[in-house]
mmCIF file of C-alpha atoms in Angstrom:
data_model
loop_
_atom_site.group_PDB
_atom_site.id
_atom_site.type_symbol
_atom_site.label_atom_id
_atom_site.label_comp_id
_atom_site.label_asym_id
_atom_site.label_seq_id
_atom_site.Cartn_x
_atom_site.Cartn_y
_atom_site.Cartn_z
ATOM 1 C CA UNK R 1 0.000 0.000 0.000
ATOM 2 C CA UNK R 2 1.084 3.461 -1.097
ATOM 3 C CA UNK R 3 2.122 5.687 1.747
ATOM 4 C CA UNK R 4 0.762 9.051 1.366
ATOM 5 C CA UNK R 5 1.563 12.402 2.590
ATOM 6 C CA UNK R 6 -1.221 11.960 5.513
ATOM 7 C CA UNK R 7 0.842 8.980 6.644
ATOM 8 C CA UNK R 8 3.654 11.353 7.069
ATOM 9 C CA UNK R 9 1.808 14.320 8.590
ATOM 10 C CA UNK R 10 0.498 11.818 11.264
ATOM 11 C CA UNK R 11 3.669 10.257 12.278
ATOM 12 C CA UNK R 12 5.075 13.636 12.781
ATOM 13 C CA UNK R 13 2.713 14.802 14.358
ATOM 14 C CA UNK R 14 2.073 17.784 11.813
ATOM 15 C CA UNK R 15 -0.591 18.696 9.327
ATOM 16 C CA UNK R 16 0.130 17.927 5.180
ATOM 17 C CA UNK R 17 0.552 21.279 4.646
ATOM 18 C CA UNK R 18 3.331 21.452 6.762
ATOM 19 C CA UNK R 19 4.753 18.405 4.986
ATOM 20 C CA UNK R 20 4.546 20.006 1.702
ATOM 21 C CA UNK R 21 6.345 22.864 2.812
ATOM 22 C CA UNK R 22 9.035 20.982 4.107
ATOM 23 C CA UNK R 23 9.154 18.997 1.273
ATOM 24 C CA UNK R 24 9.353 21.719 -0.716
ATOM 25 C CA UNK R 25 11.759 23.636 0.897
ATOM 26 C CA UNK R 26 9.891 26.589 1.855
ATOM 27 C CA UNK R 27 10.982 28.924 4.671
ATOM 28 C CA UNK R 28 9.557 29.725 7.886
ATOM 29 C CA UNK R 29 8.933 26.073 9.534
ATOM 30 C CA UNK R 30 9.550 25.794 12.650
ATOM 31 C CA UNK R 31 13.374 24.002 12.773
ATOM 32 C CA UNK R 32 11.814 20.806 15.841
ATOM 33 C CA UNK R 33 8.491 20.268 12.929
ATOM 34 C CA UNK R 34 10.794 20.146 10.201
ATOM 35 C CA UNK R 35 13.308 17.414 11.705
ATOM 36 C CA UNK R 36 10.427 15.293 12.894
ATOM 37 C CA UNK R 37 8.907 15.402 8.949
ATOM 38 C CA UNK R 38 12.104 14.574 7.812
ATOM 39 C CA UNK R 39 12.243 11.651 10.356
ATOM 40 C CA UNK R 40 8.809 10.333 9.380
ATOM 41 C CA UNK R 41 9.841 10.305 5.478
ATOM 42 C CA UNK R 42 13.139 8.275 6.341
ATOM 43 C CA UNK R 43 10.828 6.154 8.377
ATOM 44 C CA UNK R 44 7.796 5.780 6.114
ATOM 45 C CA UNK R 45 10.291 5.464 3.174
ATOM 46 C CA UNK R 46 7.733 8.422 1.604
ATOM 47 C CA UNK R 47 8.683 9.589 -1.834
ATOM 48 C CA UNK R 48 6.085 12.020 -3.022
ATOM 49 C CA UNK R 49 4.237 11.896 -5.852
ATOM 50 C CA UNK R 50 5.443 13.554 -9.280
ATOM 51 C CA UNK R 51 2.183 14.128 -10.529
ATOM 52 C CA UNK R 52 0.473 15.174 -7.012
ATOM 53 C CA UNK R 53 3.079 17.535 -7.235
ATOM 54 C CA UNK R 54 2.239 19.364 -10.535
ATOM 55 C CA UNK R 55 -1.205 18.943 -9.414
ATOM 56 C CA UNK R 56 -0.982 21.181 -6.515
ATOM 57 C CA UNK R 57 1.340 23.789 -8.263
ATOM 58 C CA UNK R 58 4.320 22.122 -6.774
ATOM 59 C CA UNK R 59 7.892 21.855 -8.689
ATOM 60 C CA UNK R 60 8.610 18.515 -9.602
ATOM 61 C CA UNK R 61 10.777 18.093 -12.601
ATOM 62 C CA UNK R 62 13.391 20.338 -14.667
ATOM 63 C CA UNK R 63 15.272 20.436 -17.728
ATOM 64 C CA UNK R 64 18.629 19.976 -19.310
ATOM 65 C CA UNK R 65 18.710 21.078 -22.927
ATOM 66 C CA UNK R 66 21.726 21.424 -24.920
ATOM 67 C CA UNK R 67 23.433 21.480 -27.929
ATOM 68 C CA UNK R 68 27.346 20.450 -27.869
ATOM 69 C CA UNK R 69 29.461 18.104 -29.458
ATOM 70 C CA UNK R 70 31.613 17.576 -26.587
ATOM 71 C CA UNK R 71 30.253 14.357 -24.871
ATOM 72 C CA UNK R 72 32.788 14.840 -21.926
ATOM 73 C CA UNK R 73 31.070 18.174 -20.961
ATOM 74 C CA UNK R 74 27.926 16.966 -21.663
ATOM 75 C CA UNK R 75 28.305 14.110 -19.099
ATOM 76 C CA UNK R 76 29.521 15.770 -16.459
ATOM 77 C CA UNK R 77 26.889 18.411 -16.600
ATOM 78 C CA UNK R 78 24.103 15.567 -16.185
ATOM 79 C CA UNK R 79 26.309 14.274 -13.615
ATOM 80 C CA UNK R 80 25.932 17.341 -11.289
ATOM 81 C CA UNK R 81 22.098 18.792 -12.615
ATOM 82 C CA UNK R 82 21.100 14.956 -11.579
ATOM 83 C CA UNK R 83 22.772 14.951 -8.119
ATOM 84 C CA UNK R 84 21.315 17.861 -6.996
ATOM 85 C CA UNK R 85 17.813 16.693 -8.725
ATOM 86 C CA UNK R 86 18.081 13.610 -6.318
ATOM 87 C CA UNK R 87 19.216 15.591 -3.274
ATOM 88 C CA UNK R 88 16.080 17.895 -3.890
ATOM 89 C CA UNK R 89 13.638 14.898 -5.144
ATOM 90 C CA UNK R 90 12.937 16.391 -8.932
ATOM 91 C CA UNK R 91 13.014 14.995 -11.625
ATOM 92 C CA UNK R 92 15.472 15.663 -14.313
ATOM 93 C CA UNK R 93 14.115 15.707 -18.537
ATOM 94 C CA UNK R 94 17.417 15.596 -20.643
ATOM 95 C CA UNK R 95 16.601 16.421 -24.405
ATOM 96 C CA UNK R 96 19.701 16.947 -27.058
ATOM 97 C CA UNK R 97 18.369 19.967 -29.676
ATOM 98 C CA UNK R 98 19.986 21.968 -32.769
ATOM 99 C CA UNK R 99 20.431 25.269 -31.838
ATOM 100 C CA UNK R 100 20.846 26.404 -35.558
ATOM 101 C CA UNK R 101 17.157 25.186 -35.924
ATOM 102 C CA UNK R 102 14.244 27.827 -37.522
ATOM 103 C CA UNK R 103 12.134 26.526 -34.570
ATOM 104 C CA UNK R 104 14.366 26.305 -32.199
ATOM 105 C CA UNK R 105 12.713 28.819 -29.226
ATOM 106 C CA UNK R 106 9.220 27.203 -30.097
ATOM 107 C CA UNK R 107 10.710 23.512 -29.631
ATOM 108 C CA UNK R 108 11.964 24.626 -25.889
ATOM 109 C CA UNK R 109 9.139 26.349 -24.827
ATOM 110 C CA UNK R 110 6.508 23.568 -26.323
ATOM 111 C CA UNK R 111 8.814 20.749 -24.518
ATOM 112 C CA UNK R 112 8.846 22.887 -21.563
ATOM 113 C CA UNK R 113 4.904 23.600 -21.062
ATOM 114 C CA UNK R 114 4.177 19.501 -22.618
ATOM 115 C CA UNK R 115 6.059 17.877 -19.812
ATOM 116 C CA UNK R 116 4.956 20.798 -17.070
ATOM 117 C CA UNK R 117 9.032 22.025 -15.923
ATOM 118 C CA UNK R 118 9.490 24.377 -13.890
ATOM 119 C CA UNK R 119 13.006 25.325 -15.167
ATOM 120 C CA UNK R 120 16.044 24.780 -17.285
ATOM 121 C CA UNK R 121 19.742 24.624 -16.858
ATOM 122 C CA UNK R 122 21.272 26.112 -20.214
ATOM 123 C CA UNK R 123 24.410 25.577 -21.106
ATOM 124 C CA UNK R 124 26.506 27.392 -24.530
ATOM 125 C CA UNK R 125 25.707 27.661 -27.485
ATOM 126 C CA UNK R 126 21.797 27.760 -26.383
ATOM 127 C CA UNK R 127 22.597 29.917 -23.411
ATOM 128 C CA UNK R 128 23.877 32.417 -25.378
ATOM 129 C CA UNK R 129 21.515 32.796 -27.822
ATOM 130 C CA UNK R 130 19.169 36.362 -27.064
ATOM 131 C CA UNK R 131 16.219 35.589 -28.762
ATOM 132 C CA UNK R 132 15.907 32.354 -27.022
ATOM 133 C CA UNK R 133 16.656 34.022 -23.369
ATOM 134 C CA UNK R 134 13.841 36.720 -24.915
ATOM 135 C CA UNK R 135 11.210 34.116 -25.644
ATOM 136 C CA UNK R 136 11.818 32.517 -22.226
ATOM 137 C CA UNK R 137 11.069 36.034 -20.413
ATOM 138 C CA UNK R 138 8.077 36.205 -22.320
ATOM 139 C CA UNK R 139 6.797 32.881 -21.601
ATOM 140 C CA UNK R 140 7.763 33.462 -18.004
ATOM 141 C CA UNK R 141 9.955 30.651 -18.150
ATOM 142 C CA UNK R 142 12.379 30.055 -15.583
ATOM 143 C CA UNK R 143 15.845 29.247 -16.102
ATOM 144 C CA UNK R 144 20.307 29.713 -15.701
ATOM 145 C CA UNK R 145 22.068 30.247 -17.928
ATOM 146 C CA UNK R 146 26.156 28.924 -18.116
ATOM 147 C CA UNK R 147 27.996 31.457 -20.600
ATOM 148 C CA UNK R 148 31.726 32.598 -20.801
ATOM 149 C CA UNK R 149 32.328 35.360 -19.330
ATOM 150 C CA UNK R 150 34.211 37.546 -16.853
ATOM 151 C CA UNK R 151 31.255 37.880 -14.842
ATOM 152 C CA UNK R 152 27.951 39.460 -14.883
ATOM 153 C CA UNK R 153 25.390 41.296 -12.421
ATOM 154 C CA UNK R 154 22.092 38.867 -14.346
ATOM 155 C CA UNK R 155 21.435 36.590 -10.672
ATOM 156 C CA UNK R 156 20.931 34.066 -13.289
ATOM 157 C CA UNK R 157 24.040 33.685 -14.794
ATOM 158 C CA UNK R 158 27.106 31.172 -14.030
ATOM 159 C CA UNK R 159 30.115 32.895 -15.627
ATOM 160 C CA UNK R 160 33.193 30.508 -16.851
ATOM 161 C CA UNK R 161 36.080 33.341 -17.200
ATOM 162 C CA UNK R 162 37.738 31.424 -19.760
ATOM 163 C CA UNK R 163 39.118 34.428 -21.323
ATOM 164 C CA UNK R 164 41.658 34.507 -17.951
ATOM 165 C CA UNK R 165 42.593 31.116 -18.286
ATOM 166 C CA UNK R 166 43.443 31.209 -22.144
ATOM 167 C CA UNK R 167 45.674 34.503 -20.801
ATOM 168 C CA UNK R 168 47.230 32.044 -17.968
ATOM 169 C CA UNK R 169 47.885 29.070 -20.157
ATOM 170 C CA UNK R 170 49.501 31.566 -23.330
ATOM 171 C CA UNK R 171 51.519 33.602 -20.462
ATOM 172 C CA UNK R 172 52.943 29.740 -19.570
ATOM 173 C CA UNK R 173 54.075 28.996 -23.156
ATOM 174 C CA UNK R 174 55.844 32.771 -22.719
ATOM 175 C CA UNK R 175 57.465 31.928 -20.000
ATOM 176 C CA UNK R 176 58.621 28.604 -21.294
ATOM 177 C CA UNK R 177 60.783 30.833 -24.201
ATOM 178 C CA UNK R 178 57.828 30.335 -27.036
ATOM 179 C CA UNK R 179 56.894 33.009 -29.033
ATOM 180 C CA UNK R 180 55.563 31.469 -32.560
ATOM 181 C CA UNK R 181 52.554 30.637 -30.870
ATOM 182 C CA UNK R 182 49.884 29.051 -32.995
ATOM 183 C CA UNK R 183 46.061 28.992 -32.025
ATOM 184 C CA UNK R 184 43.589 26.670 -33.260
ATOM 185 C CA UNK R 185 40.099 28.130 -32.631
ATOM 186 C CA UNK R 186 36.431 26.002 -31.623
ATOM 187 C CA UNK R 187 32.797 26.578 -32.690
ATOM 188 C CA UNK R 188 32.788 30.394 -33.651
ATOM 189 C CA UNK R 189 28.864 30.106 -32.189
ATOM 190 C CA UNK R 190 30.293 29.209 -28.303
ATOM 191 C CA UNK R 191 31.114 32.359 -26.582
ATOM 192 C CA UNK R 192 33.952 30.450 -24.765
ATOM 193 C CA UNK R 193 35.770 29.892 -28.032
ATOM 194 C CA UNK R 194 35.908 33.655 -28.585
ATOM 195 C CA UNK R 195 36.882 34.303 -24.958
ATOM 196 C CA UNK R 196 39.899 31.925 -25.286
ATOM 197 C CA UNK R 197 41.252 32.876 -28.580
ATOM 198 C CA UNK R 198 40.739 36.547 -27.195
ATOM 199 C CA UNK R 199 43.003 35.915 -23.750
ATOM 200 C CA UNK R 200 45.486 34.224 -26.314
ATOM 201 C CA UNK R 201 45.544 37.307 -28.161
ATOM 202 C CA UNK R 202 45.871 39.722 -24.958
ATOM 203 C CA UNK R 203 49.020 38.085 -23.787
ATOM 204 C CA UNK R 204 50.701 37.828 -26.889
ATOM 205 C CA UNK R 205 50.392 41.721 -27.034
ATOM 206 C CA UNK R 206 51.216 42.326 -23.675
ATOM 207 C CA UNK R 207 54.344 40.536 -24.117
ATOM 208 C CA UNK R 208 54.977 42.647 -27.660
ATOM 209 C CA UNK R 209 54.353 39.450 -29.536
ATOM 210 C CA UNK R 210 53.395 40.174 -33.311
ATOM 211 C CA UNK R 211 50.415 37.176 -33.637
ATOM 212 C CA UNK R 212 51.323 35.815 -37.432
ATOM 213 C CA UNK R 213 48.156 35.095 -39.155
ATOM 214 C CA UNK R 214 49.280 31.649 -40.686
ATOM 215 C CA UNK R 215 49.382 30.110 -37.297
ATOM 216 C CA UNK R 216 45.595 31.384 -36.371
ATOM 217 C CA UNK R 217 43.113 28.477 -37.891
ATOM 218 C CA UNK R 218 40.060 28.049 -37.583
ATOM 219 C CA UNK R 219 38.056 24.873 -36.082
ATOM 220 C CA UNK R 220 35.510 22.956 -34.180
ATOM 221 C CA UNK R 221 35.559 21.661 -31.224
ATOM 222 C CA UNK R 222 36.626 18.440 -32.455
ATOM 223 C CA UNK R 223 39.503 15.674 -32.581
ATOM 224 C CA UNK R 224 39.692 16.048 -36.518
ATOM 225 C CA UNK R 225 39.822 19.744 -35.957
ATOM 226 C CA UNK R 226 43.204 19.287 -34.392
ATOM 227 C CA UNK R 227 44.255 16.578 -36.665
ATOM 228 C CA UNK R 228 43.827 18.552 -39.838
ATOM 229 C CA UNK R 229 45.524 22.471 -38.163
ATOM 230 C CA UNK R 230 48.041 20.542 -36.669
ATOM 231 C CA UNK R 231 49.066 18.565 -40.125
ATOM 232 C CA UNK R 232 48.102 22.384 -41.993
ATOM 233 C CA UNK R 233 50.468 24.074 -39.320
ATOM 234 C CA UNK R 234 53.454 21.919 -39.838
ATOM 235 C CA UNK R 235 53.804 21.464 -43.674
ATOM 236 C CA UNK R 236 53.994 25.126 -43.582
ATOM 237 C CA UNK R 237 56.922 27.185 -44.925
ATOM 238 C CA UNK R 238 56.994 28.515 -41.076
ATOM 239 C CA UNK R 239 56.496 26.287 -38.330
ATOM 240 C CA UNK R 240 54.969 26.921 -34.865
ATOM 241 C CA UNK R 241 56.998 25.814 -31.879
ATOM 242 C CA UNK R 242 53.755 25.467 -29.416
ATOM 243 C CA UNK R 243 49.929 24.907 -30.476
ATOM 244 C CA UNK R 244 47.133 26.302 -28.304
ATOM 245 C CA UNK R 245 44.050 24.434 -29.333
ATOM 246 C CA UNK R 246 41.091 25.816 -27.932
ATOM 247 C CA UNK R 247 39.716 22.284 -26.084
ATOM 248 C CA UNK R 248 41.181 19.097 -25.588
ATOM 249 C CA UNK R 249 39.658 17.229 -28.528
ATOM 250 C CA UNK R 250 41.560 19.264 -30.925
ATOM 251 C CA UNK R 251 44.782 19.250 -28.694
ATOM 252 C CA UNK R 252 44.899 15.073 -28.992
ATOM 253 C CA UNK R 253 44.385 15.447 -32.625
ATOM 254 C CA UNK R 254 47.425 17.731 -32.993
ATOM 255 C CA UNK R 255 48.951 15.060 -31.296
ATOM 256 C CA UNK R 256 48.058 12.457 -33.552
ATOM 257 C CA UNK R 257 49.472 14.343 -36.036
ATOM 258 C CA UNK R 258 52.907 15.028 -34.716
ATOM 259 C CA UNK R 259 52.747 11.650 -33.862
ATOM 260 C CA UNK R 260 52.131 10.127 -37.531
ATOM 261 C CA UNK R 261 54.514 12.845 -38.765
ATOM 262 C CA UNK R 262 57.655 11.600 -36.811
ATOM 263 C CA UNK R 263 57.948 14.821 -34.238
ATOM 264 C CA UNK R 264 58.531 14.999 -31.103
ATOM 265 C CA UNK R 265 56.188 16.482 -28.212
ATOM 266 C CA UNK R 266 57.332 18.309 -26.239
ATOM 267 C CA UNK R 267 61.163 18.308 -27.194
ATOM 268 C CA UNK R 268 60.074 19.747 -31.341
ATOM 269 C CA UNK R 269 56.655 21.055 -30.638
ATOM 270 C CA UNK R 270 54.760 21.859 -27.421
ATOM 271 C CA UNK R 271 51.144 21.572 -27.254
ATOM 272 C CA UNK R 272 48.507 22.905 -24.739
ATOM 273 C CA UNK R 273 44.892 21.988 -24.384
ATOM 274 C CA UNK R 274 41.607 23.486 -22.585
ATOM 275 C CA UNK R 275 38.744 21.592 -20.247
ATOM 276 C CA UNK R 276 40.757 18.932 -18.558
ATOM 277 C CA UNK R 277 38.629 16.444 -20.000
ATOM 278 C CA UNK R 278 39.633 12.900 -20.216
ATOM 279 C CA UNK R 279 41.782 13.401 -23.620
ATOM 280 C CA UNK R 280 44.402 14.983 -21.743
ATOM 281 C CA UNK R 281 44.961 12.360 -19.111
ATOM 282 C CA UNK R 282 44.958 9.521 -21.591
ATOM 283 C CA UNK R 283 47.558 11.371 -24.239
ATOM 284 C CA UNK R 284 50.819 10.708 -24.148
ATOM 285 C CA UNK R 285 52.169 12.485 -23.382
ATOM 286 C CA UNK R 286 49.737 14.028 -21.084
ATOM 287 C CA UNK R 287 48.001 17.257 -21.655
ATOM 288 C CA UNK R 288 48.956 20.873 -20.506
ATOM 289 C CA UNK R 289 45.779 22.558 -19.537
ATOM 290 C CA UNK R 290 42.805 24.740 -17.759
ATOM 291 C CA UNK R 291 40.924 22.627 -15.395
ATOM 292 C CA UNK R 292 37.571 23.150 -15.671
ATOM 293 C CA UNK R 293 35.387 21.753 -13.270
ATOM 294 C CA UNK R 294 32.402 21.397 -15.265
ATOM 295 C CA UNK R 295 30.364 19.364 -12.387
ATOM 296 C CA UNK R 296 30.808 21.717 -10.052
ATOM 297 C CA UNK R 297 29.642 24.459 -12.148
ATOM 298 C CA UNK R 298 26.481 22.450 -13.182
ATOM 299 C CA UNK R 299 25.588 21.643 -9.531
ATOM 300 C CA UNK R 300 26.383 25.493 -8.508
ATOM 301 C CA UNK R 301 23.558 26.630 -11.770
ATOM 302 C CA UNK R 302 20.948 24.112 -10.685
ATOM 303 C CA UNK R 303 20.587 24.789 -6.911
ATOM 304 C CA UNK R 304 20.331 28.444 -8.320
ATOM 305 C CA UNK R 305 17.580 27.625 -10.611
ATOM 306 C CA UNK R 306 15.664 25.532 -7.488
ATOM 307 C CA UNK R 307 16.370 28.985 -5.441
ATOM 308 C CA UNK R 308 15.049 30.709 -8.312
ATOM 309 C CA UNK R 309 11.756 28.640 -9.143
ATOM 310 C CA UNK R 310 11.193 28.076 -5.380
ATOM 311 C CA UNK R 311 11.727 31.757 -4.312
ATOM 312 C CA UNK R 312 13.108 30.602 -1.028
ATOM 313 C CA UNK R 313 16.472 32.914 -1.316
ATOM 314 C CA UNK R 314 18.015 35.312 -3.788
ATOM 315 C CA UNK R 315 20.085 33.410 -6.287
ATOM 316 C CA UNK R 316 23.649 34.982 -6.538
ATOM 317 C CA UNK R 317 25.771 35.145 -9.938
ATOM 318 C CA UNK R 318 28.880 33.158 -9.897
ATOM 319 C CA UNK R 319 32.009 33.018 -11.747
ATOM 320 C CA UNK R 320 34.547 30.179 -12.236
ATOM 321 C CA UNK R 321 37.920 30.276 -13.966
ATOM 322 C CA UNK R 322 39.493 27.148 -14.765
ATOM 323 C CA UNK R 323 43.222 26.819 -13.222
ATOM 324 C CA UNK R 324 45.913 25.824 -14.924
ATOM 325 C CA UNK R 325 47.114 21.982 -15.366
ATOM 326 C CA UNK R 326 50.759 21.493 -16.065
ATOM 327 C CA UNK R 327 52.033 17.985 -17.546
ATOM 328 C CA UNK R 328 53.922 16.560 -19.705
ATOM 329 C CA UNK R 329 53.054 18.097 -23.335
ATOM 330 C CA UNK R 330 55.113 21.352 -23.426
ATOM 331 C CA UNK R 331 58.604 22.344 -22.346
ATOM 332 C CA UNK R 332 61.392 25.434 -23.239
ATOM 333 C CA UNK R 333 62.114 26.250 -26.438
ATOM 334 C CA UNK R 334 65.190 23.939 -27.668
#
């Protein structure tokens, strides 16, 4: 037999609306009523229902949407939206979409109001995309956005301040004696590859570096992104002595490539990557890079979008800037 809310509001000694606050997360009950609901539920093993919960008005689910090609960052997003899901007994919808669609702000909206959510976790390119973040307003749809950024005063904004750590990891290859630097770029429609190539850029002028044109390609964020600059880069007249590629996926293709082509990394060509995704521990040799701890970012955005929908505190904008990994992949210039 089912064990209902009643069940719980008797054990504790409480009425159900008191449950449902608690359940809910709302403020002002009383600290001794709370712990003895919580008590009952352990006891009762209670898990309330999802659709008594849209019934009475009640959040019960949210959404992931995204568009990215990166399955590493993909995964550990779900990772952290899900564990906080769990933690705060929602369920999660996860639903893969093409941002470059005609339709794409009816799509969200229509999935959004068909399965009843009560929020969504946005991640680049979709985050970034005004008219979408318009049509949401409109709808009165709530959501947090993750962009690249510096940071921002929107409370609804997670800020990844990649444009520092692209600065960091160029400022390392500097230091190291490099100065024919090349850069291979990601998806032109992700604000983060912008952010990186433009922190590349900054350093290289702050250090009176002349950038040379032939050694800035562009890309996707993709292993045969990096194979193909990489092989473009060094059948060149001039050569590069250190590649920044703008993720991982296209730094272990420009290792592939040095690889089939007989030179050496790091001792003939250093190479850097971004993300600290699983490409650059399983290289070798292992990855240079800007830790970026994408689970921790997508747990930080979805208790702000639970704050947000459940109006139980202020959500606060936060920024994140991924820290620099030193391995194996780059050394001084021979």
């Amino acid at each position: 037999m089912r064990v209902t809310m009643m069940d719980v509001a008797q054990l504790a000694e409480v009425s159900s609306k008191t449950v449902s606050r608690v359940i809910n997360k709302e403020q002002y009950v009383c600290p001794f009523k709370k712990e003895r609901v919580w008590q009952a539920i352990k006891e009762l093993n209670y898990h309330p229902s999802v659709t008594a919960r849209q019934l009475c008005g009640a959040p019960s689910s949210i959404g992931f949407v995204y568009d990215n090609p990166n399955s590493h960052y993909i995964i550990e997003c779900q990772k952290g939206i899900l564990e906080i899901c769990l933690q705060e007994g929602l369920e999660l919808f996860i639903r893969p979409c093409q941002a470059s669609s005609n339709t794409i702000c009816d799509d969200i909206i229509a999935m959004v109001r068909r399965s009843q959510m009560a929020g969504l976790v946005l991640t680049p390119p979709l985050s970034e995309m005004p008219t979408l973040l318009t049509r949401l307003d409109e709808e009165n749809i709530c959501y947090i956005k993750i962009i690249s950024g510096k940071g921002c005063d929107d409370d609804r904004t997670i800020c990844i301040n990649d444009f520092k750590a692209a600065a960091d990891l160029t400022q390392y290859l500097i230091d190291l004696g490099h100065k024919d630097i090349a850069f291979i770029q990601g998806d032109k429609a992700h604000g983060s590859a912008f952010q990186r190539f433009a922190g590349y850029l900054a350093k290289l002028n702050k250090n009176k570096i002349c950038p040379n044109e032939d050694f800035i390609l562009d890309g996707i964020f993709s292993f045969e992104s990096g194979v193909e600059g990489a092989f473009q880069l060094l059948t060149g007249e001039n050569k590069p002595t250190a590649i920044f590629a703008c993720n991982d996926e296209i730094a272990a293709g420009c290792l592939f490539t040095a690889g089939f082509m007989g030179i050496s990394v790091p001792e003939q060509l250093s190479i850097v990557g971004f993300e600290d995704s699983p490409f650059s521990r399983q290289t070798l040799p292992g990855l240079t890079t800007a830790k970026q701890s994408t689970e921790l970012v997508a747990k930080t955005a979805t208790q702000l979008l639970i704050s947000l929908i459940r109006k139980n505190t202020k959500p606060q904008s936060r920024v994140f800037t991924p820290e620099l990994v030193v391995r194996d992949s780059a050394c001084p210039v021979n």
